[in-house]
């Protein structure tokens, strides 16, 4: 940990970042450049009511989680109390944002920043100067801000409105002279680049800051416990300086934005997102939009122990159109022509529907028979192996394209022809999986018997109608059952501490449901929902209690190990 920022303060800052919210477009966003690839805005004070519903305060959370005696020393506790009175406003927004400069092939500079609001600059100046490891002469007073160098890759800066911790991930390589002697890299270059970047943050013009981006401002119209904003503009600038050159690739990635809000509600963590596409991409998605997902696949999946599922609906013509618009279809077709194929053949094979589901996952220890290659004697040995049931199903689109592609697979002995279609070859058979393909579907299943049971449609899955209803009219839908997965892992878990942690997780979470709606001409809306076991308790309280219980288990385990070593 950096010398001016004690370990416990950094951990608390992360906790603040996770458990907070914002209410309106913040003034401090004027210090964030519009080319930032990601921004997270949170506010500790706005979640106080939700924490209080579980008789929690931030200080009680800190005391419960930071129970490690090496961290929660009296000295560090005093430092935390001093920090709370340092002039930093812990009731206001806390920010995380990231910027990237350079190119993908070399000299990539990634800078991550944490920013908070200052309510008393003089008080903060005094706090910094009182730190034992800080030399006040190292503080540089500039026109717009103060800056403190704490290493080649970290600086702390502040003015009357904000305080910012900036960390660069830039690396500088050494070199060799003409005689082969190694020359150490000039690390001062890293510090200089970082200081220049931080200086840019404090001197941004209004149209250079993220506050000028309408999608960022509109995000705060919805009341939420947290906000996240991301853009592909940074990726575009990296590609522009990269030798990897695809015509119109920048046009494809430039100007796409995504916004998300999250709320800790009773019984669930609710995340809503909007993806805004640039004119180039939106015109293609609008023209080649997909249909809704196939819910019948899940409803008729023959298991009462579902682990997860993923349903996708898309228009394969979109992929071919992308190659055409990017002006690389000719290059791709030239490569495929050696095999007598075209890109259109590959895309036409699929109808535009992908269904996948997994169930009955279990990791267990089995006795596996073994025959000695030397004397032929038979014995057994214990082996931990996973078992599961799954079906991957992709309906076929164009029959002619299917035959062209499948014949290549037969030539490569990946498939064998049968009287009704095609089945997996020797390699697939050795895995124990079941692969079949015909003019209607391409299917990969855990075994033939299970898939045949699915075809009868006489058995139903245990995914409730309330969840399936959320998949209505969606183009992407996914589901994960945390409890069934954890229950499948527990029998093979031997470590007692890990068993306790898994049981804590099992008693906290239930499932995850995620969906994406069709493009409406302006945005694609998504929803991400984590459901908790205690439906009446606020999910933030459940989450904090879970962390506290896990830390307690880990501390007990450490204490037990120390006692064993001592004896």
Coordinates of C-alpha atoms in Angstrom, one line a residue:
X1 CA 0.0 0.0 0.0
X2 CA 1.2 3.5 -0.8
X3 CA 2.8 5.3 2.1
X4 CA 0.4 8.2 2.5
X5 CA -2.8 6.0 2.2
X6 CA -3.0 3.4 4.9
X7 CA -4.3 0.0 4.0
X8 CA -7.5 0.2 6.0
X9 CA -8.4 3.5 4.3
X10 CA -8.0 2.0 0.9
X11 CA -10.2 -1.0 1.8
X12 CA -12.8 1.3 3.2
X13 CA -12.7 3.4 0.1
X14 CA -13.5 0.3 -1.9
X15 CA -16.4 -0.5 0.4
X16 CA -17.7 3.0 -0.1
X17 CA -17.4 2.6 -3.8
X18 CA -19.5 -0.6 -3.8
X19 CA -22.1 0.5 -1.4
X20 CA -23.2 3.9 -2.5
X21 CA -25.4 5.9 -4.9
X22 CA -25.9 9.2 -6.7
X23 CA -29.1 11.3 -7.2
X24 CA -28.4 13.8 -9.9
X25 CA -25.8 14.8 -12.5
X26 CA -22.8 15.7 -10.4
X27 CA -20.8 18.9 -10.6
X28 CA -17.5 17.1 -10.0
X29 CA -17.9 15.3 -13.4
X30 CA -16.3 18.3 -15.0
X31 CA -13.0 16.9 -13.9
X32 CA -13.6 13.6 -15.8
X33 CA -12.5 13.7 -19.5
X34 CA -15.1 12.6 -22.1
X35 CA -12.6 10.0 -23.4
X36 CA -12.8 8.1 -20.1
X37 CA -13.6 4.5 -21.0
X38 CA -15.5 3.9 -17.8
X39 CA -17.0 6.0 -15.0
X40 CA -18.6 4.8 -11.8
X41 CA -20.4 7.3 -9.5
X42 CA -21.6 6.4 -6.0
X43 CA -22.6 8.2 -2.9
X44 CA -22.2 6.7 0.6
X45 CA -24.8 8.8 2.3
X46 CA -27.7 7.9 0.0
X47 CA -27.7 4.3 1.2
X48 CA -27.8 5.1 4.9
X49 CA -31.6 4.4 5.2
X50 CA -31.1 1.0 3.6
X51 CA -28.3 0.1 6.0
X52 CA -30.3 1.3 8.9
X53 CA -33.1 -1.1 8.0
X54 CA -30.7 -3.8 9.2
X55 CA -29.5 -1.8 12.1
X56 CA -26.2 -1.1 10.4
X57 CA -24.0 2.0 10.0
X58 CA -20.9 2.5 8.0
X59 CA -18.7 2.5 11.1
X60 CA -20.3 -0.8 12.3
X61 CA -19.7 -2.3 8.9
X62 CA -16.0 -1.2 9.1
X63 CA -15.6 -2.7 12.6
X64 CA -17.3 -6.0 11.6
X65 CA -15.4 -6.5 8.3
X66 CA -12.0 -5.2 9.2
X67 CA -11.5 -7.6 12.1
X68 CA -8.0 -8.6 11.1
X69 CA -5.8 -7.6 14.1
X70 CA -3.0 -6.7 11.7
X71 CA -5.2 -4.0 10.1
X72 CA -7.5 -3.0 12.9
X73 CA -4.7 -1.7 15.2
X74 CA -5.3 1.3 17.5
X75 CA -3.0 3.3 15.3
X76 CA -4.9 2.5 12.1
X77 CA -8.2 3.1 13.8
X78 CA -7.0 6.6 14.8
X79 CA -5.8 7.2 11.3
X80 CA -9.3 6.4 10.0
X81 CA -10.9 8.7 12.5
X82 CA -8.5 11.4 11.4
X83 CA -9.3 10.8 7.8
X84 CA -13.0 11.2 8.4
X85 CA -12.2 14.7 9.7
X86 CA -9.7 15.5 7.0
X87 CA -11.9 17.8 5.0
X88 CA -13.0 15.1 2.6
X89 CA -16.8 15.0 2.3
X90 CA -17.7 11.3 2.8
X91 CA -21.4 12.0 2.4
X92 CA -20.9 13.1 -1.2
X93 CA -20.2 11.3 -4.4
X94 CA -17.2 9.0 -4.8
X95 CA -16.0 8.3 -8.3
X96 CA -13.9 5.8 -10.2
X97 CA -12.9 6.5 -13.8
X98 CA -10.4 5.0 -16.2
X99 CA -8.6 6.5 -19.2
X100 CA -6.3 4.9 -21.8
X101 CA -3.7 6.4 -24.1
X102 CA -1.2 5.0 -26.6
X103 CA -1.8 2.0 -28.8
X104 CA -2.6 -1.7 -28.4
X105 CA 0.7 -2.9 -29.8
X106 CA 3.0 -0.7 -27.7
X107 CA 3.2 2.0 -25.0
X108 CA -0.3 1.5 -23.7
X109 CA -1.0 3.8 -20.8
X110 CA -4.0 2.9 -18.5
X111 CA -4.7 5.2 -15.7
X112 CA -7.3 4.5 -13.0
X113 CA -8.6 7.3 -10.7
X114 CA -10.5 7.5 -7.5
X115 CA -12.1 10.9 -6.8
X116 CA -14.0 12.3 -3.8
X117 CA -15.5 15.7 -2.9
X118 CA -13.5 18.2 -0.7
X119 CA -15.5 20.3 1.7
X120 CA -12.5 22.1 3.3
X121 CA -9.3 22.4 1.3
X122 CA -7.4 24.0 4.1
X123 CA -8.3 21.2 6.5
X124 CA -7.2 18.6 3.9
X125 CA -3.9 20.4 3.4
X126 CA -3.3 20.2 7.1
X127 CA -4.3 16.5 7.3
X128 CA -1.8 15.6 4.5
X129 CA 1.0 17.6 6.1
X130 CA 0.5 15.9 9.4
X131 CA 1.1 12.4 8.0
X132 CA 4.4 11.1 9.2
X133 CA 5.5 9.7 5.8
X134 CA 4.7 12.9 4.0
X135 CA 7.3 15.6 3.3
X136 CA 5.5 18.9 2.9
X137 CA 8.2 20.2 0.5
X138 CA 7.1 17.5 -2.0
X139 CA 3.7 19.0 -2.4
X140 CA 3.6 21.1 -5.6
X141 CA 1.1 24.0 -5.6
X142 CA -0.1 24.7 -9.1
X143 CA -2.6 27.3 -10.3
X144 CA -5.5 24.9 -10.4
X145 CA -4.6 22.2 -7.9
X146 CA -2.0 20.7 -5.6
X147 CA -0.2 17.5 -6.4
X148 CA 1.8 15.1 -4.3
X149 CA 4.2 12.5 -5.8
X150 CA 4.1 9.2 -3.8
X151 CA 5.9 7.0 -6.3
X152 CA 6.6 6.8 -10.0
X153 CA 3.1 5.3 -10.6
X154 CA 0.9 7.1 -8.1
X155 CA 0.0 10.7 -7.4
X156 CA -2.5 12.4 -5.0
X157 CA -4.0 15.7 -6.2
X158 CA -6.6 18.1 -4.9
X159 CA -8.2 21.5 -5.1
X160 CA -11.1 23.2 -3.2
X161 CA -13.6 20.9 -4.8
X162 CA -12.1 17.4 -5.2
X163 CA -9.3 15.1 -4.1
X164 CA -8.1 12.5 -6.6
X165 CA -5.9 9.4 -6.3
X166 CA -4.4 8.5 -9.7
X167 CA -2.6 5.3 -10.5
X168 CA -0.9 4.5 -13.8
X169 CA -0.3 1.0 -15.1
X170 CA 2.2 2.2 -17.7
X171 CA 5.4 0.1 -18.0
X172 CA 8.7 1.4 -19.4
X173 CA 11.1 -1.2 -20.7
X174 CA 14.9 -1.1 -20.6
X175 CA 17.1 -1.3 -23.6
X176 CA 20.6 -2.5 -24.6
X177 CA 23.5 -0.5 -25.9
X178 CA 25.7 -1.4 -28.9
X179 CA 27.9 -3.6 -26.7
X180 CA 24.9 -5.5 -25.3
X181 CA 24.9 -3.9 -21.9
X182 CA 21.5 -3.5 -20.3
X183 CA 20.3 0.1 -19.8
X184 CA 17.8 0.6 -17.0
X185 CA 14.6 2.3 -18.1
X186 CA 14.0 5.9 -17.1
X187 CA 11.1 5.6 -14.6
X188 CA 10.8 9.4 -14.4
X189 CA 9.0 9.2 -17.7
X190 CA 6.1 7.3 -16.1
X191 CA 5.8 10.0 -13.4
X192 CA 5.9 12.8 -15.9
X193 CA 3.2 11.2 -18.1
X194 CA 1.0 10.6 -15.1
X195 CA 1.4 14.2 -13.9
X196 CA 0.6 15.5 -17.3
X197 CA -2.6 13.4 -17.5
X198 CA -3.7 14.6 -14.0
X199 CA -3.1 18.2 -15.1
X200 CA -5.4 17.6 -18.0
X201 CA -8.2 16.6 -15.7
X202 CA -8.0 19.9 -13.8
X203 CA -7.9 22.1 -16.9
X204 CA -10.6 20.5 -19.0
X205 CA -12.8 22.8 -21.0
X206 CA -16.6 22.2 -20.7
X207 CA -16.9 20.4 -24.0
X208 CA -13.9 18.2 -23.1
X209 CA -15.4 16.8 -19.9
X210 CA -17.9 13.9 -19.6
X211 CA -20.4 16.4 -18.3
X212 CA -21.0 17.5 -21.9
X213 CA -22.1 14.0 -23.0
X214 CA -25.9 13.8 -23.0
X215 CA -26.1 10.1 -22.3
X216 CA -24.0 10.6 -19.1
X217 CA -26.3 13.4 -17.9
X218 CA -29.5 11.6 -18.8
X219 CA -28.3 8.6 -16.7
X220 CA -28.9 10.7 -13.5
X221 CA -32.6 11.3 -14.3
X222 CA -33.3 7.9 -12.7
X223 CA -32.9 7.6 -8.9
X224 CA -30.5 4.8 -8.2
X225 CA -28.0 3.5 -5.7
X226 CA -25.2 3.6 -8.2
X227 CA -24.4 4.6 -11.8
X228 CA -22.0 3.3 -14.4
X229 CA -21.1 4.8 -17.7
X230 CA -18.9 3.3 -20.4
X231 CA -18.0 4.3 -24.0
X232 CA -16.1 2.7 -26.9
X233 CA -14.5 6.0 -27.8
X234 CA -11.3 5.1 -26.0
X235 CA -11.1 1.9 -27.9
X236 CA -11.5 3.8 -31.1
X237 CA -8.5 6.0 -30.3
X238 CA -6.4 3.0 -29.5
X239 CA -7.3 1.3 -32.8
X240 CA -6.4 4.5 -34.7
X241 CA -2.8 4.2 -33.6
X242 CA -2.6 0.4 -34.0
X243 CA -1.1 -1.4 -37.0
X244 CA -4.2 -3.6 -37.0
X245 CA -6.1 -1.8 -39.7
X246 CA -9.6 -2.8 -40.8
X247 CA -11.5 -0.4 -43.0
X248 CA -14.4 1.3 -41.2
X249 CA -13.6 -0.4 -37.9
X250 CA -13.3 2.9 -36.2
X251 CA -16.6 3.9 -37.6
X252 CA -18.1 0.8 -36.1
X253 CA -16.7 1.3 -32.5
X254 CA -16.7 5.1 -32.3
X255 CA -19.6 6.7 -30.4
X256 CA -21.2 3.7 -28.7
X257 CA -22.3 4.3 -25.1
X258 CA -23.6 2.2 -22.3
X259 CA -25.3 3.4 -19.1
X260 CA -26.3 1.4 -16.0
X261 CA -28.1 2.0 -12.8
X262 CA -28.2 -0.3 -9.8
X263 CA -30.4 -0.5 -6.8
X264 CA -30.3 -2.6 -3.6
X265 CA -33.9 -3.5 -3.1
X266 CA -35.6 -5.8 -0.7
X267 CA -34.7 -9.4 -1.7
X268 CA -32.8 -8.4 -4.9
X269 CA -30.0 -6.4 -6.5
X270 CA -31.5 -4.8 -9.6
X271 CA -29.4 -3.5 -12.5
X272 CA -30.8 -1.7 -15.5
X273 CA -28.8 -0.8 -18.6
X274 CA -29.1 1.0 -21.9
X275 CA -26.8 0.6 -24.8
X276 CA -26.8 3.4 -27.3
X277 CA -25.4 2.5 -30.7
X278 CA -23.8 4.9 -33.2
X279 CA -25.7 5.6 -36.5
X280 CA -23.4 3.2 -38.4
X281 CA -24.2 0.2 -36.1
X282 CA -27.8 1.2 -35.2
X283 CA -28.8 1.2 -38.9
X284 CA -27.5 -2.4 -39.3
X285 CA -29.1 -3.7 -36.0
X286 CA -32.4 -2.0 -37.0
X287 CA -32.3 -3.6 -40.4
X288 CA -31.3 -7.0 -39.3
X289 CA -33.0 -7.3 -35.9
X290 CA -33.5 -10.7 -34.2
X291 CA -36.7 -12.3 -33.0
X292 CA -37.6 -13.3 -29.4
X293 CA -35.9 -16.2 -27.6
X294 CA -37.4 -19.7 -27.5
X295 CA -38.8 -20.1 -24.0
X296 CA -40.2 -23.6 -24.9
X297 CA -36.7 -25.0 -24.9
X298 CA -36.3 -24.2 -21.2
X299 CA -39.8 -25.1 -20.2
X300 CA -39.4 -28.6 -21.6
X301 CA -35.9 -29.2 -20.4
X302 CA -36.1 -32.5 -18.5
X303 CA -34.7 -31.7 -15.1
X304 CA -35.8 -30.5 -11.7
X305 CA -32.3 -29.4 -10.8
X306 CA -31.5 -26.6 -13.3
X307 CA -28.1 -24.9 -13.0
X308 CA -28.3 -22.3 -15.7
X309 CA -29.4 -21.4 -19.2
X310 CA -28.6 -19.1 -22.1
X311 CA -31.0 -18.3 -24.9
X312 CA -30.0 -16.0 -27.8
X313 CA -32.0 -14.9 -30.9
X314 CA -30.3 -13.0 -33.7
X315 CA -30.4 -12.5 -37.5
X316 CA -27.4 -14.2 -39.1
X317 CA -27.6 -11.7 -42.0
X318 CA -26.3 -9.1 -39.5
X319 CA -22.9 -10.9 -39.4
X320 CA -22.6 -11.0 -43.1
X321 CA -23.7 -7.3 -43.4
X322 CA -21.0 -6.4 -40.9
X323 CA -18.3 -8.0 -43.0
X324 CA -19.6 -6.2 -46.0
X325 CA -19.8 -2.8 -44.3
X326 CA -16.3 -3.2 -42.8
X327 CA -15.1 -4.0 -46.3
X328 CA -13.4 -7.3 -45.3
X329 CA -15.9 -9.8 -46.8
X330 CA -13.7 -10.2 -49.8
X331 CA -10.7 -11.0 -47.7
X332 CA -12.6 -13.5 -45.6
X333 CA -14.2 -15.1 -48.7
X334 CA -10.7 -15.4 -50.3
X335 CA -9.5 -17.3 -47.3
X336 CA -12.6 -19.6 -47.2
X337 CA -12.5 -20.2 -51.0
X338 CA -9.6 -22.6 -50.4
X339 CA -12.2 -24.9 -48.8
X340 CA -14.9 -24.1 -51.4
X341 CA -16.9 -22.0 -48.9
X342 CA -18.0 -18.4 -48.5
X343 CA -18.7 -16.3 -45.4
X344 CA -22.4 -16.3 -46.4
X345 CA -22.4 -20.1 -46.3
X346 CA -21.3 -20.1 -42.7
X347 CA -23.8 -17.5 -41.6
X348 CA -26.7 -19.1 -43.5
X349 CA -26.2 -22.4 -41.7
X350 CA -27.8 -21.0 -38.5
X351 CA -31.4 -19.9 -38.3
X352 CA -30.5 -17.3 -35.7
X353 CA -31.4 -19.2 -32.5
X354 CA -29.0 -20.6 -29.9
X355 CA -30.3 -22.5 -26.8
X356 CA -28.1 -23.9 -24.0
X357 CA -29.0 -25.3 -20.6
X358 CA -27.1 -27.1 -17.9
X359 CA -28.5 -29.2 -15.0
X360 CA -27.7 -31.7 -12.3
X361 CA -24.2 -30.4 -11.9
X362 CA -22.3 -32.5 -9.3
X363 CA -18.6 -32.9 -8.3
X364 CA -18.1 -36.2 -6.6
X365 CA -15.4 -38.7 -5.7
X366 CA -15.7 -42.0 -7.6
X367 CA -13.8 -45.2 -7.5
X368 CA -12.4 -45.7 -11.0
X369 CA -11.2 -49.2 -12.1
X370 CA -7.6 -49.4 -13.2
X371 CA -5.8 -52.3 -15.0
X372 CA -2.0 -52.5 -14.6
X373 CA -0.2 -52.6 -18.0
X374 CA 2.5 -54.7 -16.4
X375 CA 0.8 -57.7 -14.8
X376 CA -2.9 -57.2 -15.8
X377 CA -4.1 -56.9 -12.2
X378 CA -7.2 -54.8 -11.6
X379 CA -7.6 -52.2 -8.8
X380 CA -9.4 -48.9 -8.2
X381 CA -8.4 -45.4 -7.3
X382 CA -10.3 -42.4 -6.2
X383 CA -11.0 -39.6 -8.7
X384 CA -12.9 -36.4 -8.3
X385 CA -15.0 -35.9 -11.4
X386 CA -17.8 -33.6 -12.4
X387 CA -21.1 -34.9 -13.8
X388 CA -23.9 -32.9 -15.5
X389 CA -26.7 -32.9 -18.0
X390 CA -26.6 -30.4 -20.9
X391 CA -28.2 -29.6 -24.3
X392 CA -26.9 -27.1 -26.8
X393 CA -29.3 -26.6 -29.7
X394 CA -29.0 -24.5 -32.8
X395 CA -31.7 -24.7 -35.5
X396 CA -30.5 -24.9 -39.1
X397 CA -31.3 -22.0 -41.5
X398 CA -30.3 -22.7 -45.1
X399 CA -30.2 -26.4 -46.0
X400 CA -27.8 -26.0 -48.9
X401 CA -25.3 -24.1 -46.8
X402 CA -25.7 -26.7 -44.1
X403 CA -24.8 -29.5 -46.5
X404 CA -21.7 -27.6 -47.7
X405 CA -20.4 -27.0 -44.2
X406 CA -21.3 -30.4 -42.8
X407 CA -19.6 -32.2 -45.6
X408 CA -16.3 -30.5 -44.6
X409 CA -16.8 -31.7 -41.1
X410 CA -17.2 -35.3 -42.4
X411 CA -14.1 -35.0 -44.5
X412 CA -12.2 -34.0 -41.4
X413 CA -13.7 -37.0 -39.6
X414 CA -15.4 -34.7 -37.0
X415 CA -18.8 -36.2 -38.0
X416 CA -20.0 -39.4 -39.6
X417 CA -23.0 -39.7 -41.9
X418 CA -26.0 -41.8 -40.8
X419 CA -29.3 -42.8 -42.3
X420 CA -31.0 -39.8 -40.6
X421 CA -28.3 -37.2 -40.6
X422 CA -24.9 -36.9 -39.0
X423 CA -23.4 -37.9 -35.6
X424 CA -20.2 -37.1 -33.8
X425 CA -17.0 -39.0 -34.9
X426 CA -14.5 -40.9 -32.8
X427 CA -13.1 -37.8 -31.1
X428 CA -16.6 -36.7 -29.9
X429 CA -17.5 -40.2 -28.9
X430 CA -14.3 -40.4 -26.7
X431 CA -15.6 -37.4 -24.7
X432 CA -18.9 -39.2 -23.9
X433 CA -20.9 -36.4 -25.4
X434 CA -23.6 -36.9 -28.0
X435 CA -23.5 -34.8 -31.2
X436 CA -26.1 -35.0 -34.0
X437 CA -26.9 -32.8 -36.9
X438 CA -29.6 -32.9 -39.6
X439 CA -31.5 -30.4 -41.8
X440 CA -33.4 -29.1 -38.8
X441 CA -30.9 -28.8 -35.9
X442 CA -27.4 -29.1 -34.7
X443 CA -27.4 -30.6 -31.2
X444 CA -24.7 -31.3 -28.6
X445 CA -26.0 -33.1 -25.5
X446 CA -24.5 -34.8 -22.5
X447 CA -25.9 -38.1 -23.6
X448 CA -28.3 -39.6 -26.2
X449 CA -30.8 -40.8 -23.6
X450 CA -31.1 -37.4 -22.0
X451 CA -31.7 -35.7 -25.3
X452 CA -34.3 -38.3 -26.4
X453 CA -36.1 -37.6 -23.1
X454 CA -36.1 -33.9 -24.0
X455 CA -37.6 -34.6 -27.4
X456 CA -40.7 -36.3 -25.8
X457 CA -41.5 -33.0 -24.1
X458 CA -43.2 -35.0 -21.3
X459 CA -40.8 -33.7 -18.5
X460 CA -40.6 -30.1 -17.4
X461 CA -37.8 -28.0 -15.8
X462 CA -38.0 -26.4 -12.4
X463 CA -37.6 -22.9 -13.8
X464 CA -40.7 -21.1 -12.6
X465 CA -43.2 -19.4 -14.8
X466 CA -42.4 -16.1 -13.1
X467 CA -38.8 -16.3 -14.5
X468 CA -39.9 -17.5 -17.9
X469 CA -42.3 -14.6 -18.1
X470 CA -39.3 -12.2 -17.8
X471 CA -37.9 -13.8 -21.0
X472 CA -40.9 -12.7 -23.1
X473 CA -40.0 -10.7 -26.2
X474 CA -36.3 -10.7 -25.3
X475 CA -33.4 -11.3 -27.7
X476 CA -31.0 -12.6 -25.0
X477 CA -32.0 -14.3 -21.8
X478 CA -29.9 -16.0 -19.2
X479 CA -30.4 -17.7 -15.8
X480 CA -28.1 -19.0 -13.1
X481 CA -29.2 -21.0 -10.1
X482 CA -26.6 -20.4 -7.4
X483 CA -28.0 -22.9 -4.9
X484 CA -28.0 -25.8 -7.3
X485 CA -24.4 -25.1 -8.3
X486 CA -23.1 -24.7 -4.7
X487 CA -25.0 -27.8 -3.7
X488 CA -23.2 -29.6 -6.5
X489 CA -19.8 -28.5 -5.2
X490 CA -20.3 -29.1 -1.5
X491 CA -20.1 -32.9 -1.4
X492 CA -16.6 -32.9 -2.8
X493 CA -15.3 -30.0 -0.7
X494 CA -13.1 -31.3 2.1
X495 CA -11.8 -28.0 3.5
X496 CA -14.0 -27.1 6.5
X497 CA -13.4 -23.4 6.1
X498 CA -14.5 -23.5 2.4
X499 CA -17.5 -25.5 3.4
X500 CA -18.6 -22.8 5.8
X501 CA -18.0 -20.1 3.2
X502 CA -20.0 -22.0 0.6
X503 CA -22.9 -22.5 3.0
X504 CA -22.8 -18.7 3.8
X505 CA -23.1 -18.0 0.0
X506 CA -25.8 -20.6 -0.3
X507 CA -27.8 -18.9 2.4
X508 CA -27.4 -15.5 0.8
X509 CA -28.1 -15.8 -2.9
X510 CA -30.8 -17.6 -4.9
X511 CA -30.4 -17.0 -8.6
X512 CA -29.5 -14.5 -11.3
X513 CA -31.8 -13.5 -14.2
X514 CA -30.5 -11.4 -17.1
X515 CA -32.3 -10.2 -20.3
X516 CA -31.7 -7.9 -23.2
X517 CA -34.6 -6.3 -25.2
X518 CA -34.9 -5.7 -28.9
X519 CA -33.3 -2.5 -30.4
X520 CA -36.0 0.1 -30.3
X521 CA -34.3 2.5 -32.8
X522 CA -32.5 4.4 -30.0
X523 CA -31.2 1.9 -27.5
X524 CA -31.1 -1.7 -26.4
X525 CA -32.3 -2.1 -22.8
X526 CA -31.0 -4.7 -20.4
X527 CA -31.9 -6.0 -17.0
X528 CA -29.7 -7.9 -14.6
X529 CA -31.2 -9.2 -11.3
X530 CA -29.6 -11.1 -8.5
X531 CA -32.2 -12.5 -6.1
X532 CA -31.5 -13.1 -2.5
X533 CA -32.6 -15.9 0.0
X534 CA -34.1 -13.3 2.4
X535 CA -36.8 -11.6 0.2
X536 CA -37.9 -9.3 3.0
X537 CA -34.4 -7.9 3.9
X538 CA -32.7 -5.2 1.9
X539 CA -30.1 -6.8 -0.4
X540 CA -27.4 -4.5 0.8
X541 CA -27.9 -5.6 4.4
X542 CA -27.9 -9.2 3.2
X543 CA -24.7 -8.6 1.3
X544 CA -22.9 -6.8 4.1
X545 CA -23.9 -9.5 6.6
X546 CA -22.6 -12.2 4.2
X547 CA -19.2 -10.4 4.0
X548 CA -19.1 -10.1 7.7
X549 CA -19.8 -13.8 8.2
X550 CA -17.1 -14.7 5.7
X551 CA -14.5 -12.5 7.3
X552 CA -15.4 -14.1 10.7
X553 CA -14.9 -17.6 9.3
X554 CA -11.5 -16.6 7.8
X555 CA -10.4 -15.0 11.0
X556 CA -11.3 -18.2 13.0
X557 CA -9.4 -20.3 10.5
X558 CA -6.3 -18.0 10.8
X559 CA -6.6 -18.2 14.6
X560 CA -6.8 -22.0 14.5
X561 CA -3.8 -22.3 12.2
X562 CA -1.8 -19.9 14.5
X563 CA -2.6 -22.1 17.5
X564 CA -1.5 -25.2 15.7
X565 CA 1.8 -23.6 14.8
X566 CA 2.3 -22.3 18.3
X567 CA 1.8 -25.8 19.8

